[in-house]
């Protein structure tokens, strides 16, 4: 595997490749990330991964400084997966001068849910992803459904800018007890780690309740959201949101109809903020 930090060197290495399959990450790789590498291999060749902890998408007071950085272990995992190039730029490579041009996703998608609780988050994500796409010029890129809203925003960005590439969604990989794998799980204490699967369980209960309602009535859905939130609060969590939304646009289901739904949640357990989602 070639490990490259310089944009020009990356371009030289990938010259003539027009089927590259790309997986952007922030590193501290786990089985969730590795499943994306395997999916990438099915959709293109060579597989290119990136590791970059993107300062632009962290708000003040968030965990940019403490975000786990485990480059040596990550490299060994990517070697095993047969990744051809790891693009691991330093900040000075990707942002040699302040990144003043930024991608601003539409408010109705970028400022809700994660965007409401992490202002500017999706501007940072879209900007770095656009720049990484420009460096790698892949024909395919893989994103996890774990970050459901992010996947939707990137898909629409690619469509709106007519980027000549396909975005492939990957299913969420979970620990045996149901907790979605995440680099941030390493922040959890032993007791918190034992409690953490409750987030997913709460979503499961909510899903069953929605299904037993039949055609969804927005008022009833709101009441179910509230109940789920209270259940988590009672266990010591601090939920940012638990939201039942339409899969197609993440908006609140408008009327009684059978549009496919998804439940999205973000909640703090101690100092650790976890997110998860479940399609109904
Ligand atoms: P991150 O390193 O957290 O920026 O994630 C990089 C990519 O891996 C994103 O597309 C995530 O959605 C995806 N990802 C993170 N956790 C998981 C997981 N548990 N299962 C599947 N994909 C994941």
PDB file of C-alpha atoms and ligand atoms in Angstrom:
ATOM      1  CA  UNK A   1       0.000   0.000   0.000  1.00  0.00           C
ATOM      2  CA  UNK A   2       1.287   3.451  -0.911  1.00  0.00           C
ATOM      3  CA  UNK A   3       0.875   6.024   1.850  1.00  0.00           C
ATOM      4  CA  UNK A   4       0.675   9.505   0.394  1.00  0.00           C
ATOM      5  CA  UNK A   5       0.157  12.873   2.033  1.00  0.00           C
ATOM      6  CA  UNK A   6       0.836  15.209  -0.890  1.00  0.00           C
ATOM      7  CA  UNK A   7      -1.925  16.041  -3.389  1.00  0.00           C
ATOM      8  CA  UNK A   8       0.391  16.167  -6.442  1.00  0.00           C
ATOM      9  CA  UNK A   9       1.941  12.846  -5.507  1.00  0.00           C
ATOM     10  CA  UNK A  10      -1.525  11.335  -5.106  1.00  0.00           C
ATOM     11  CA  UNK A  11      -2.540  12.580  -8.548  1.00  0.00           C
ATOM     12  CA  UNK A  12       0.630  11.116 -10.083  1.00  0.00           C
ATOM     13  CA  UNK A  13       0.022   7.779  -8.393  1.00  0.00           C
ATOM     14  CA  UNK A  14      -3.594   7.592  -9.595  1.00  0.00           C
ATOM     15  CA  UNK A  15      -3.012   8.959 -13.127  1.00  0.00           C
ATOM     16  CA  UNK A  16      -4.859   6.876 -15.727  1.00  0.00           C
ATOM     17  CA  UNK A  17      -7.041   5.164 -13.131  1.00  0.00           C
ATOM     18  CA  UNK A  18     -10.671   5.770 -13.984  1.00  0.00           C
ATOM     19  CA  UNK A  19     -12.370   3.152 -11.810  1.00  0.00           C
ATOM     20  CA  UNK A  20     -10.987   4.140  -8.434  1.00  0.00           C
ATOM     21  CA  UNK A  21     -13.257   3.317  -5.489  1.00  0.00           C
ATOM     22  CA  UNK A  22     -12.826   5.680  -2.562  1.00  0.00           C
ATOM     23  CA  UNK A  23     -13.519   5.444   1.178  1.00  0.00           C
ATOM     24  CA  UNK A  24     -12.965   8.646   3.170  1.00  0.00           C
ATOM     25  CA  UNK A  25     -12.494   8.240   6.940  1.00  0.00           C
ATOM     26  CA  UNK A  26     -11.154  10.029   9.990  1.00  0.00           C
ATOM     27  CA  UNK A  27      -9.145   6.960  11.007  1.00  0.00           C
ATOM     28  CA  UNK A  28      -9.154   4.907  14.218  1.00  0.00           C
ATOM     29  CA  UNK A  29     -10.466   2.198  11.945  1.00  0.00           C
ATOM     30  CA  UNK A  30     -12.875  -0.493  13.117  1.00  0.00           C
ATOM     31  CA  UNK A  31     -14.872  -3.248  11.407  1.00  0.00           C
ATOM     32  CA  UNK A  32     -17.416  -0.688  10.196  1.00  0.00           C
ATOM     33  CA  UNK A  33     -14.738   1.136   8.211  1.00  0.00           C
ATOM     34  CA  UNK A  34     -13.262  -2.144   6.970  1.00  0.00           C
ATOM     35  CA  UNK A  35     -16.662  -3.273   5.680  1.00  0.00           C
ATOM     36  CA  UNK A  36     -16.650  -0.118   3.539  1.00  0.00           C
ATOM     37  CA  UNK A  37     -13.220  -1.081   2.121  1.00  0.00           C
ATOM     38  CA  UNK A  38     -14.611  -4.521   1.178  1.00  0.00           C
ATOM     39  CA  UNK A  39     -17.653  -2.966  -0.467  1.00  0.00           C
ATOM     40  CA  UNK A  40     -15.368  -0.535  -2.289  1.00  0.00           C
ATOM     41  CA  UNK A  41     -13.499  -3.459  -3.823  1.00  0.00           C
ATOM     42  CA  UNK A  42     -16.766  -4.793  -5.297  1.00  0.00           C
ATOM     43  CA  UNK A  43     -17.472  -1.504  -7.049  1.00  0.00           C
ATOM     44  CA  UNK A  44     -14.124  -0.447  -8.435  1.00  0.00           C
ATOM     45  CA  UNK A  45     -10.396  -0.868  -8.639  1.00  0.00           C
ATOM     46  CA  UNK A  46      -8.090   0.276  -7.130  1.00  0.00           C
ATOM     47  CA  UNK A  47      -9.426   0.965  -3.646  1.00  0.00           C
ATOM     48  CA  UNK A  48      -8.271   4.295  -2.235  1.00  0.00           C
ATOM     49  CA  UNK A  49      -8.824   5.159   1.445  1.00  0.00           C
ATOM     50  CA  UNK A  50      -8.225   8.441   3.180  1.00  0.00           C
ATOM     51  CA  UNK A  51      -7.578   9.298   6.805  1.00  0.00           C
ATOM     52  CA  UNK A  52      -7.971  12.923   7.769  1.00  0.00           C
ATOM     53  CA  UNK A  53      -9.362  14.357  10.984  1.00  0.00           C
ATOM     54  CA  UNK A  54     -11.076  17.371   9.499  1.00  0.00           C
ATOM     55  CA  UNK A  55     -10.918  20.379  11.783  1.00  0.00           C
ATOM     56  CA  UNK A  56     -13.591  22.192   9.727  1.00  0.00           C
ATOM     57  CA  UNK A  57     -16.332  19.834  10.858  1.00  0.00           C
ATOM     58  CA  UNK A  58     -15.655  20.139  14.595  1.00  0.00           C
ATOM     59  CA  UNK A  59     -17.336  22.894  16.559  1.00  0.00           C
ATOM     60  CA  UNK A  60     -15.693  24.827  19.397  1.00  0.00           C
ATOM     61  CA  UNK A  61     -15.640  22.616  22.489  1.00  0.00           C
ATOM     62  CA  UNK A  62     -15.975  19.425  20.449  1.00  0.00           C
ATOM     63  CA  UNK A  63     -13.434  16.597  20.431  1.00  0.00           C
ATOM     64  CA  UNK A  64     -11.053  17.585  17.598  1.00  0.00           C
ATOM     65  CA  UNK A  65      -7.978  17.452  19.848  1.00  0.00           C
ATOM     66  CA  UNK A  66      -8.898  14.258  21.654  1.00  0.00           C
ATOM     67  CA  UNK A  67     -10.226  12.408  18.583  1.00  0.00           C
ATOM     68  CA  UNK A  68      -8.388   9.049  18.572  1.00  0.00           C
ATOM     69  CA  UNK A  69      -5.462   8.976  16.148  1.00  0.00           C
ATOM     70  CA  UNK A  70      -4.069   5.485  15.607  1.00  0.00           C
ATOM     71  CA  UNK A  71      -2.227   5.705  12.289  1.00  0.00           C
ATOM     72  CA  UNK A  72       0.077   2.668  12.663  1.00  0.00           C
ATOM     73  CA  UNK A  73      -2.740   0.285  13.574  1.00  0.00           C
ATOM     74  CA  UNK A  74      -4.908   1.791  10.808  1.00  0.00           C
ATOM     75  CA  UNK A  75      -2.191   1.229   8.205  1.00  0.00           C
ATOM     76  CA  UNK A  76      -1.871  -2.446   9.207  1.00  0.00           C
ATOM     77  CA  UNK A  77      -5.662  -2.927   8.835  1.00  0.00           C
ATOM     78  CA  UNK A  78      -5.776  -1.260   5.420  1.00  0.00           C
ATOM     79  CA  UNK A  79      -2.785  -3.321   4.192  1.00  0.00           C
ATOM     80  CA  UNK A  80      -4.734  -6.448   5.115  1.00  0.00           C
ATOM     81  CA  UNK A  81      -7.767  -5.259   3.138  1.00  0.00           C
ATOM     82  CA  UNK A  82      -5.690  -4.817  -0.004  1.00  0.00           C
ATOM     83  CA  UNK A  83      -6.110  -1.048  -0.165  1.00  0.00           C
ATOM     84  CA  UNK A  84      -3.883   0.351  -2.955  1.00  0.00           C
ATOM     85  CA  UNK A  85      -3.394   3.914  -1.768  1.00  0.00           C
ATOM     86  CA  UNK A  86      -3.903   5.528   1.616  1.00  0.00           C
ATOM     87  CA  UNK A  87      -4.210   9.283   1.262  1.00  0.00           C
ATOM     88  CA  UNK A  88      -3.339  10.710   4.674  1.00  0.00           C
ATOM     89  CA  UNK A  89      -2.777  14.420   4.163  1.00  0.00           C
ATOM     90  CA  UNK A  90      -1.542  16.721   6.899  1.00  0.00           C
ATOM     91  CA  UNK A  91      -3.542  19.876   7.482  1.00  0.00           C
ATOM     92  CA  UNK A  92      -0.966  21.867   5.511  1.00  0.00           C
ATOM     93  CA  UNK A  93      -1.461  19.538   2.521  1.00  0.00           C
ATOM     94  CA  UNK A  94      -5.236  19.812   2.393  1.00  0.00           C
ATOM     95  CA  UNK A  95      -5.578  23.339   3.746  1.00  0.00           C
ATOM     96  CA  UNK A  96      -2.306  25.093   2.755  1.00  0.00           C
ATOM     97  CA  UNK A  97      -4.146  28.340   3.248  1.00  0.00           C
ATOM     98  CA  UNK A  98      -7.435  28.932   5.109  1.00  0.00           C
ATOM     99  CA  UNK A  99     -10.257  27.145   3.282  1.00  0.00           C
ATOM    100  CA  UNK A 100     -12.382  30.151   2.444  1.00  0.00           C
ATOM    101  CA  UNK A 101     -14.531  28.568  -0.263  1.00  0.00           C
ATOM    102  CA  UNK A 102     -16.947  26.192   1.406  1.00  0.00           C
ATOM    103  CA  UNK A 103     -19.872  24.031   0.402  1.00  0.00           C
ATOM    104  CA  UNK A 104     -23.067  25.075   2.127  1.00  0.00           C
ATOM    105  CA  UNK A 105     -25.754  22.371   2.006  1.00  0.00           C
ATOM    106  CA  UNK A 106     -29.386  23.521   1.826  1.00  0.00           C
ATOM    107  CA  UNK A 107     -30.805  24.578   5.195  1.00  0.00           C
ATOM    108  CA  UNK A 108     -33.737  22.173   5.156  1.00  0.00           C
ATOM    109  CA  UNK A 109     -31.289  19.281   5.104  1.00  0.00           C
ATOM    110  CA  UNK A 110     -28.079  20.709   6.569  1.00  0.00           C
ATOM    111  CA  UNK A 111     -29.486  22.599   9.553  1.00  0.00           C
ATOM    112  CA  UNK A 112     -31.764  19.918  10.993  1.00  0.00           C
ATOM    113  CA  UNK A 113     -30.955  16.996  13.330  1.00  0.00           C
ATOM    114  CA  UNK A 114     -27.112  16.771  13.415  1.00  0.00           C
ATOM    115  CA  UNK A 115     -26.901  20.198  11.786  1.00  0.00           C
ATOM    116  CA  UNK A 116     -29.067  21.746  14.491  1.00  0.00           C
ATOM    117  CA  UNK A 117     -26.959  20.397  17.340  1.00  0.00           C
ATOM    118  CA  UNK A 118     -23.607  20.732  15.552  1.00  0.00           C
ATOM    119  CA  UNK A 119     -23.881  24.049  13.686  1.00  0.00           C
ATOM    120  CA  UNK A 120     -21.629  24.148  10.635  1.00  0.00           C
ATOM    121  CA  UNK A 121     -20.918  20.431  10.842  1.00  0.00           C
ATOM    122  CA  UNK A 122     -22.204  19.610   7.363  1.00  0.00           C
ATOM    123  CA  UNK A 123     -20.470  22.627   5.840  1.00  0.00           C
ATOM    124  CA  UNK A 124     -17.212  21.154   7.138  1.00  0.00           C
ATOM    125  CA  UNK A 125     -18.118  17.663   5.950  1.00  0.00           C
ATOM    126  CA  UNK A 126     -19.219  18.731   2.456  1.00  0.00           C
ATOM    127  CA  UNK A 127     -16.189  20.973   2.007  1.00  0.00           C
ATOM    128  CA  UNK A 128     -13.655  18.305   2.915  1.00  0.00           C
ATOM    129  CA  UNK A 129     -15.468  15.575   0.968  1.00  0.00           C
ATOM    130  CA  UNK A 130     -15.627  17.781  -2.136  1.00  0.00           C
ATOM    131  CA  UNK A 131     -11.911  18.498  -1.784  1.00  0.00           C
ATOM    132  CA  UNK A 132     -11.058  14.826  -1.264  1.00  0.00           C
ATOM    133  CA  UNK A 133     -13.164  13.929  -4.328  1.00  0.00           C
ATOM    134  CA  UNK A 134     -11.231  16.519  -6.292  1.00  0.00           C
ATOM    135  CA  UNK A 135      -7.911  14.997  -5.159  1.00  0.00           C
ATOM    136  CA  UNK A 136      -8.822  11.332  -5.700  1.00  0.00           C
ATOM    137  CA  UNK A 137     -11.309  11.673  -8.596  1.00  0.00           C
ATOM    138  CA  UNK A 138     -12.961   8.347  -7.870  1.00  0.00           C
ATOM    139  CA  UNK A 139     -15.705   6.747  -9.956  1.00  0.00           C
ATOM    140  CA  UNK A 140     -17.330   5.385  -6.793  1.00  0.00           C
ATOM    141  CA  UNK A 141     -17.289   6.394  -3.140  1.00  0.00           C
ATOM    142  CA  UNK A 142     -18.677   4.477  -0.164  1.00  0.00           C
ATOM    143  CA  UNK A 143     -20.455   6.065   2.833  1.00  0.00           C
ATOM    144  CA  UNK A 144     -21.935   4.359   5.893  1.00  0.00           C
ATOM    145  CA  UNK A 145     -25.629   4.506   6.757  1.00  0.00           C
ATOM    146  CA  UNK A 146     -24.485   4.927  10.375  1.00  0.00           C
ATOM    147  CA  UNK A 147     -24.209   8.609   9.414  1.00  0.00           C
ATOM    148  CA  UNK A 148     -27.576   8.631   7.681  1.00  0.00           C
ATOM    149  CA  UNK A 149     -27.979  12.364   7.212  1.00  0.00           C
ATOM    150  CA  UNK A 150     -24.386  12.720   6.027  1.00  0.00           C
ATOM    151  CA  UNK A 151     -24.940  10.031   3.395  1.00  0.00           C
ATOM    152  CA  UNK A 152     -28.027  11.830   2.115  1.00  0.00           C
ATOM    153  CA  UNK A 153     -26.290  15.216   2.016  1.00  0.00           C
ATOM    154  CA  UNK A 154     -23.265  13.834   0.138  1.00  0.00           C
ATOM    155  CA  UNK A 155     -25.516  12.046  -2.358  1.00  0.00           C
ATOM    156  CA  UNK A 156     -27.387  15.252  -3.099  1.00  0.00           C
ATOM    157  CA  UNK A 157     -24.172  17.255  -3.353  1.00  0.00           C
ATOM    158  CA  UNK A 158     -22.823  14.802  -5.932  1.00  0.00           C
ATOM    159  CA  UNK A 159     -26.072  15.029  -7.858  1.00  0.00           C
ATOM    160  CA  UNK A 160     -26.338  18.831  -7.730  1.00  0.00           C
ATOM    161  CA  UNK A 161     -22.746  19.375  -8.847  1.00  0.00           C
ATOM    162  CA  UNK A 162     -23.074  16.627 -11.482  1.00  0.00           C
ATOM    163  CA  UNK A 163     -19.920  14.966 -10.159  1.00  0.00           C
ATOM    164  CA  UNK A 164     -19.157  11.975 -12.403  1.00  0.00           C
ATOM    165  CA  UNK A 165     -19.321   9.423  -9.635  1.00  0.00           C
ATOM    166  CA  UNK A 166     -21.618   7.104  -7.788  1.00  0.00           C
ATOM    167  CA  UNK A 167     -22.234   7.080  -4.022  1.00  0.00           C
ATOM    168  CA  UNK A 168     -22.780   3.630  -2.531  1.00  0.00           C
ATOM    169  CA  UNK A 169     -24.382   3.248   0.934  1.00  0.00           C
ATOM    170  CA  UNK A 170     -23.023   0.662   3.388  1.00  0.00           C
ATOM    171  CA  UNK A 171     -25.003  -0.969   6.201  1.00  0.00           C
ATOM    172  CA  UNK A 172     -24.112  -0.182   9.819  1.00  0.00           C
ATOM    173  CA  UNK A 173     -21.813  -2.692  11.492  1.00  0.00           C
ATOM    174  CA  UNK A 174     -22.607  -3.340  15.154  1.00  0.00           C
ATOM    175  CA  UNK A 175     -21.040  -5.019  18.152  1.00  0.00           C
ATOM    176  CA  UNK A 176     -22.713  -8.270  19.287  1.00  0.00           C
ATOM    177  CA  UNK A 177     -24.835  -6.337  21.788  1.00  0.00           C
ATOM    178  CA  UNK A 178     -26.171  -4.016  19.070  1.00  0.00           C
ATOM    179  CA  UNK A 179     -24.054  -0.916  19.677  1.00  0.00           C
ATOM    180  CA  UNK A 180     -23.077   0.657  16.357  1.00  0.00           C
ATOM    181  CA  UNK A 181     -19.303   0.615  16.000  1.00  0.00           C
ATOM    182  CA  UNK A 182     -17.819   4.093  16.269  1.00  0.00           C
ATOM    183  CA  UNK A 183     -14.425   5.587  16.968  1.00  0.00           C
ATOM    184  CA  UNK A 184     -16.080   7.536  19.778  1.00  0.00           C
ATOM    185  CA  UNK A 185     -17.047   4.306  21.603  1.00  0.00           C
ATOM    186  CA  UNK A 186     -13.482   4.299  22.951  1.00  0.00           C
ATOM    187  CA  UNK A 187     -14.420   7.319  25.114  1.00  0.00           C
ATOM    188  CA  UNK A 188     -16.950   5.215  27.068  1.00  0.00           C
ATOM    189  CA  UNK A 189     -16.150   3.975  30.586  1.00  0.00           C
ATOM    190  CA  UNK A 190     -16.877   0.327  31.350  1.00  0.00           C
ATOM    191  CA  UNK A 191     -20.258   1.172  32.877  1.00  0.00           C
ATOM    192  CA  UNK A 192     -21.159   3.472  30.005  1.00  0.00           C
ATOM    193  CA  UNK A 193     -20.165   0.818  27.487  1.00  0.00           C
ATOM    194  CA  UNK A 194     -22.574  -1.589  29.187  1.00  0.00           C
ATOM    195  CA  UNK A 195     -25.360   1.004  28.973  1.00  0.00           C
ATOM    196  CA  UNK A 196     -24.607   2.143  25.406  1.00  0.00           C
ATOM    197  CA  UNK A 197     -26.634  -0.562  23.547  1.00  0.00           C
ATOM    198  CA  UNK A 198     -29.763   0.998  25.091  1.00  0.00           C
ATOM    199  CA  UNK A 199     -29.688   3.632  22.365  1.00  0.00           C
ATOM    200  CA  UNK A 200     -30.210   1.015  19.693  1.00  0.00           C
ATOM    201  CA  UNK A 201     -32.740  -0.849  21.888  1.00  0.00           C
ATOM    202  CA  UNK A 202     -34.758   2.337  22.294  1.00  0.00           C
ATOM    203  CA  UNK A 203     -34.865   2.707  18.528  1.00  0.00           C
ATOM    204  CA  UNK A 204     -35.969  -0.925  18.183  1.00  0.00           C
ATOM    205  CA  UNK A 205     -38.834  -0.412  20.641  1.00  0.00           C
ATOM    206  CA  UNK A 206     -39.852   2.749  18.817  1.00  0.00           C
ATOM    207  CA  UNK A 207     -39.781   0.910  15.488  1.00  0.00           C
ATOM    208  CA  UNK A 208     -42.100  -1.783  16.824  1.00  0.00           C
ATOM    209  CA  UNK A 209     -44.462   0.860  18.184  1.00  0.00           C
ATOM    210  CA  UNK A 210     -44.548   2.672  14.839  1.00  0.00           C
ATOM    211  CA  UNK A 211     -45.259  -0.567  12.997  1.00  0.00           C
ATOM    212  CA  UNK A 212     -48.096  -1.430  15.354  1.00  0.00           C
ATOM    213  CA  UNK A 213     -49.687   1.998  14.715  1.00  0.00           C
ATOM    214  CA  UNK A 214     -50.326   1.234  11.071  1.00  0.00           C
ATOM    215  CA  UNK A 215     -50.459   4.304   8.790  1.00  0.00           C
ATOM    216  CA  UNK A 216     -48.560   6.996  10.647  1.00  0.00           C
ATOM    217  CA  UNK A 217     -50.362   9.901  12.267  1.00  0.00           C
ATOM    218  CA  UNK A 218     -47.865  12.744  12.886  1.00  0.00           C
ATOM    219  CA  UNK A 219     -49.329  13.476  16.337  1.00  0.00           C
ATOM    220  CA  UNK A 220     -48.950   9.885  17.469  1.00  0.00           C
ATOM    221  CA  UNK A 221     -45.406   9.783  16.123  1.00  0.00           C
ATOM    222  CA  UNK A 222     -44.520  12.874  18.143  1.00  0.00           C
ATOM    223  CA  UNK A 223     -45.868  11.247  21.288  1.00  0.00           C
ATOM    224  CA  UNK A 224     -43.772   8.144  20.620  1.00  0.00           C
ATOM    225  CA  UNK A 225     -40.640  10.256  20.094  1.00  0.00           C
ATOM    226  CA  UNK A 226     -41.277  11.990  23.397  1.00  0.00           C
ATOM    227  CA  UNK A 227     -41.744   8.708  25.239  1.00  0.00           C
ATOM    228  CA  UNK A 228     -38.519   7.271  23.817  1.00  0.00           C
ATOM    229  CA  UNK A 229     -36.610  10.414  24.794  1.00  0.00           C
ATOM    230  CA  UNK A 230     -37.975  10.245  28.329  1.00  0.00           C
ATOM    231  CA  UNK A 231     -37.017   6.584  28.599  1.00  0.00           C
ATOM    232  CA  UNK A 232     -33.407   7.473  27.778  1.00  0.00           C
ATOM    233  CA  UNK A 233     -33.397  10.458  30.143  1.00  0.00           C
ATOM    234  CA  UNK A 234     -34.645   8.187  32.927  1.00  0.00           C
ATOM    235  CA  UNK A 235     -31.582   5.976  32.351  1.00  0.00           C
ATOM    236  CA  UNK A 236     -29.213   8.949  32.647  1.00  0.00           C
ATOM    237  CA  UNK A 237     -28.791   9.851  28.978  1.00  0.00           C
ATOM    238  CA  UNK A 238     -28.954  13.384  27.581  1.00  0.00           C
ATOM    239  CA  UNK A 239     -30.655  13.038  24.208  1.00  0.00           C
ATOM    240  CA  UNK A 240     -30.169  15.777  21.604  1.00  0.00           C
ATOM    241  CA  UNK A 241     -32.956  14.346  19.451  1.00  0.00           C
ATOM    242  CA  UNK A 242     -34.937  11.233  18.712  1.00  0.00           C
ATOM    243  CA  UNK A 243     -36.759  11.911  15.481  1.00  0.00           C
ATOM    244  CA  UNK A 244     -39.053   9.903  13.243  1.00  0.00           C
ATOM    245  CA  UNK A 245     -38.550  11.207   9.722  1.00  0.00           C
ATOM    246  CA  UNK A 246     -39.265  10.387   6.104  1.00  0.00           C
ATOM    247  CA  UNK A 247     -36.470   8.353   4.554  1.00  0.00           C
ATOM    248  CA  UNK A 248     -36.622  10.327   1.316  1.00  0.00           C
ATOM    249  CA  UNK A 249     -35.856  13.820   2.707  1.00  0.00           C
ATOM    250  CA  UNK A 250     -35.577  13.530   6.520  1.00  0.00           C
ATOM    251  CA  UNK A 251     -38.557  15.831   6.926  1.00  0.00           C
ATOM    252  CA  UNK A 252     -41.304  15.246   9.485  1.00  0.00           C
ATOM    253  CA  UNK A 253     -43.921  12.890   8.014  1.00  0.00           C
ATOM    254  CA  UNK A 254     -46.562  15.322   6.842  1.00  0.00           C
ATOM    255  CA  UNK A 255     -49.797  13.402   6.759  1.00  0.00           C
ATOM    256  CA  UNK A 256     -51.164   9.975   7.362  1.00  0.00           C
ATOM    257  CA  UNK A 257     -49.505   8.026   4.599  1.00  0.00           C
ATOM    258  CA  UNK A 258     -47.176   5.103   4.183  1.00  0.00           C
ATOM    259  CA  UNK A 259     -43.980   6.867   3.152  1.00  0.00           C
ATOM    260  CA  UNK A 260     -40.954   4.871   4.415  1.00  0.00           C
ATOM    261  CA  UNK A 261     -39.682   6.212   7.739  1.00  0.00           C
ATOM    262  CA  UNK A 262     -36.386   6.259   9.566  1.00  0.00           C
ATOM    263  CA  UNK A 263     -35.718   6.938  13.233  1.00  0.00           C
ATOM    264  CA  UNK A 264     -32.619   9.022  13.943  1.00  0.00           C
ATOM    265  CA  UNK A 265     -31.115   9.637  17.346  1.00  0.00           C
ATOM    266  CA  UNK A 266     -28.235  11.428  19.009  1.00  0.00           C
ATOM    267  CA  UNK A 267     -27.662  11.309  22.740  1.00  0.00           C
ATOM    268  CA  UNK A 268     -24.926  11.903  25.242  1.00  0.00           C
ATOM    269  CA  UNK A 269     -23.875   9.236  27.682  1.00  0.00           C
ATOM    270  CA  UNK A 270     -21.576  10.946  30.150  1.00  0.00           C
ATOM    271  CA  UNK A 271     -19.295  13.033  27.941  1.00  0.00           C
ATOM    272  CA  UNK A 272     -19.664  10.814  24.886  1.00  0.00           C
ATOM    273  CA  UNK A 273     -22.111  11.720  22.145  1.00  0.00           C
ATOM    274  CA  UNK A 274     -23.456   8.695  20.263  1.00  0.00           C
ATOM    275  CA  UNK A 275     -25.644   8.611  17.158  1.00  0.00           C
ATOM    276  CA  UNK A 276     -27.645   5.824  15.606  1.00  0.00           C
ATOM    277  CA  UNK A 277     -30.585   5.288  13.293  1.00  0.00           C
ATOM    278  CA  UNK A 278     -33.002   2.591  12.232  1.00  0.00           C
ATOM    279  CA  UNK A 279     -35.131   2.316   9.128  1.00  0.00           C
ATOM    280  CA  UNK A 280     -38.706   1.400   9.915  1.00  0.00           C
TER     281      UNK A 280
HETATM  282  P1  LIG B   1     -15.645   8.369  10.187  1.00  0.00           P
HETATM  283  O1  LIG B   1     -14.246   7.839  10.270  1.00  0.00           O
HETATM  284  O2  LIG B   1     -16.389   8.297  11.470  1.00  0.00           O
HETATM  285  O3  LIG B   1     -15.706   9.711   9.499  1.00  0.00           O
HETATM  286  O4  LIG B   1     -16.423   7.375   9.227  1.00  0.00           O
HETATM  287  C1  LIG B   1     -15.966   7.097   7.925  1.00  0.00           C
HETATM  288  C2  LIG B   1     -17.013   6.313   7.187  1.00  0.00           C
HETATM  289  O5  LIG B   1     -17.279   5.089   7.872  1.00  0.00           O
HETATM  290  C3  LIG B   1     -18.364   7.059   7.088  1.00  0.00           C
HETATM  291  O6  LIG B   1     -18.913   6.832   5.798  1.00  0.00           O
HETATM  292  C4  LIG B   1     -19.176   6.374   8.165  1.00  0.00           C
HETATM  293  O7  LIG B   1     -20.556   6.422   7.923  1.00  0.00           O
HETATM  294  C5  LIG B   1     -18.660   4.966   8.096  1.00  0.00           C
HETATM  295  N1  LIG B   1     -18.919   4.243   9.346  1.00  0.00           N
HETATM  296  C6  LIG B   1     -18.635   4.649  10.610  1.00  0.00           C
HETATM  297  N2  LIG B   1     -19.060   3.742  11.509  1.00  0.00           N
HETATM  298  C7  LIG B   1     -19.635   2.741  10.795  1.00  0.00           C
HETATM  299  C8  LIG B   1     -20.267   1.507  11.153  1.00  0.00           C
HETATM  300  N3  LIG B   1     -20.404   1.127  12.425  1.00  0.00           N
HETATM  301  N4  LIG B   1     -20.750   0.725  10.155  1.00  0.00           N
HETATM  302  C9  LIG B   1     -20.631   1.106   8.861  1.00  0.00           C
HETATM  303  N5  LIG B   1     -20.027   2.246   8.465  1.00  0.00           N
HETATM  304  C10 LIG B   1     -19.533   3.053   9.419  1.00  0.00           C
END
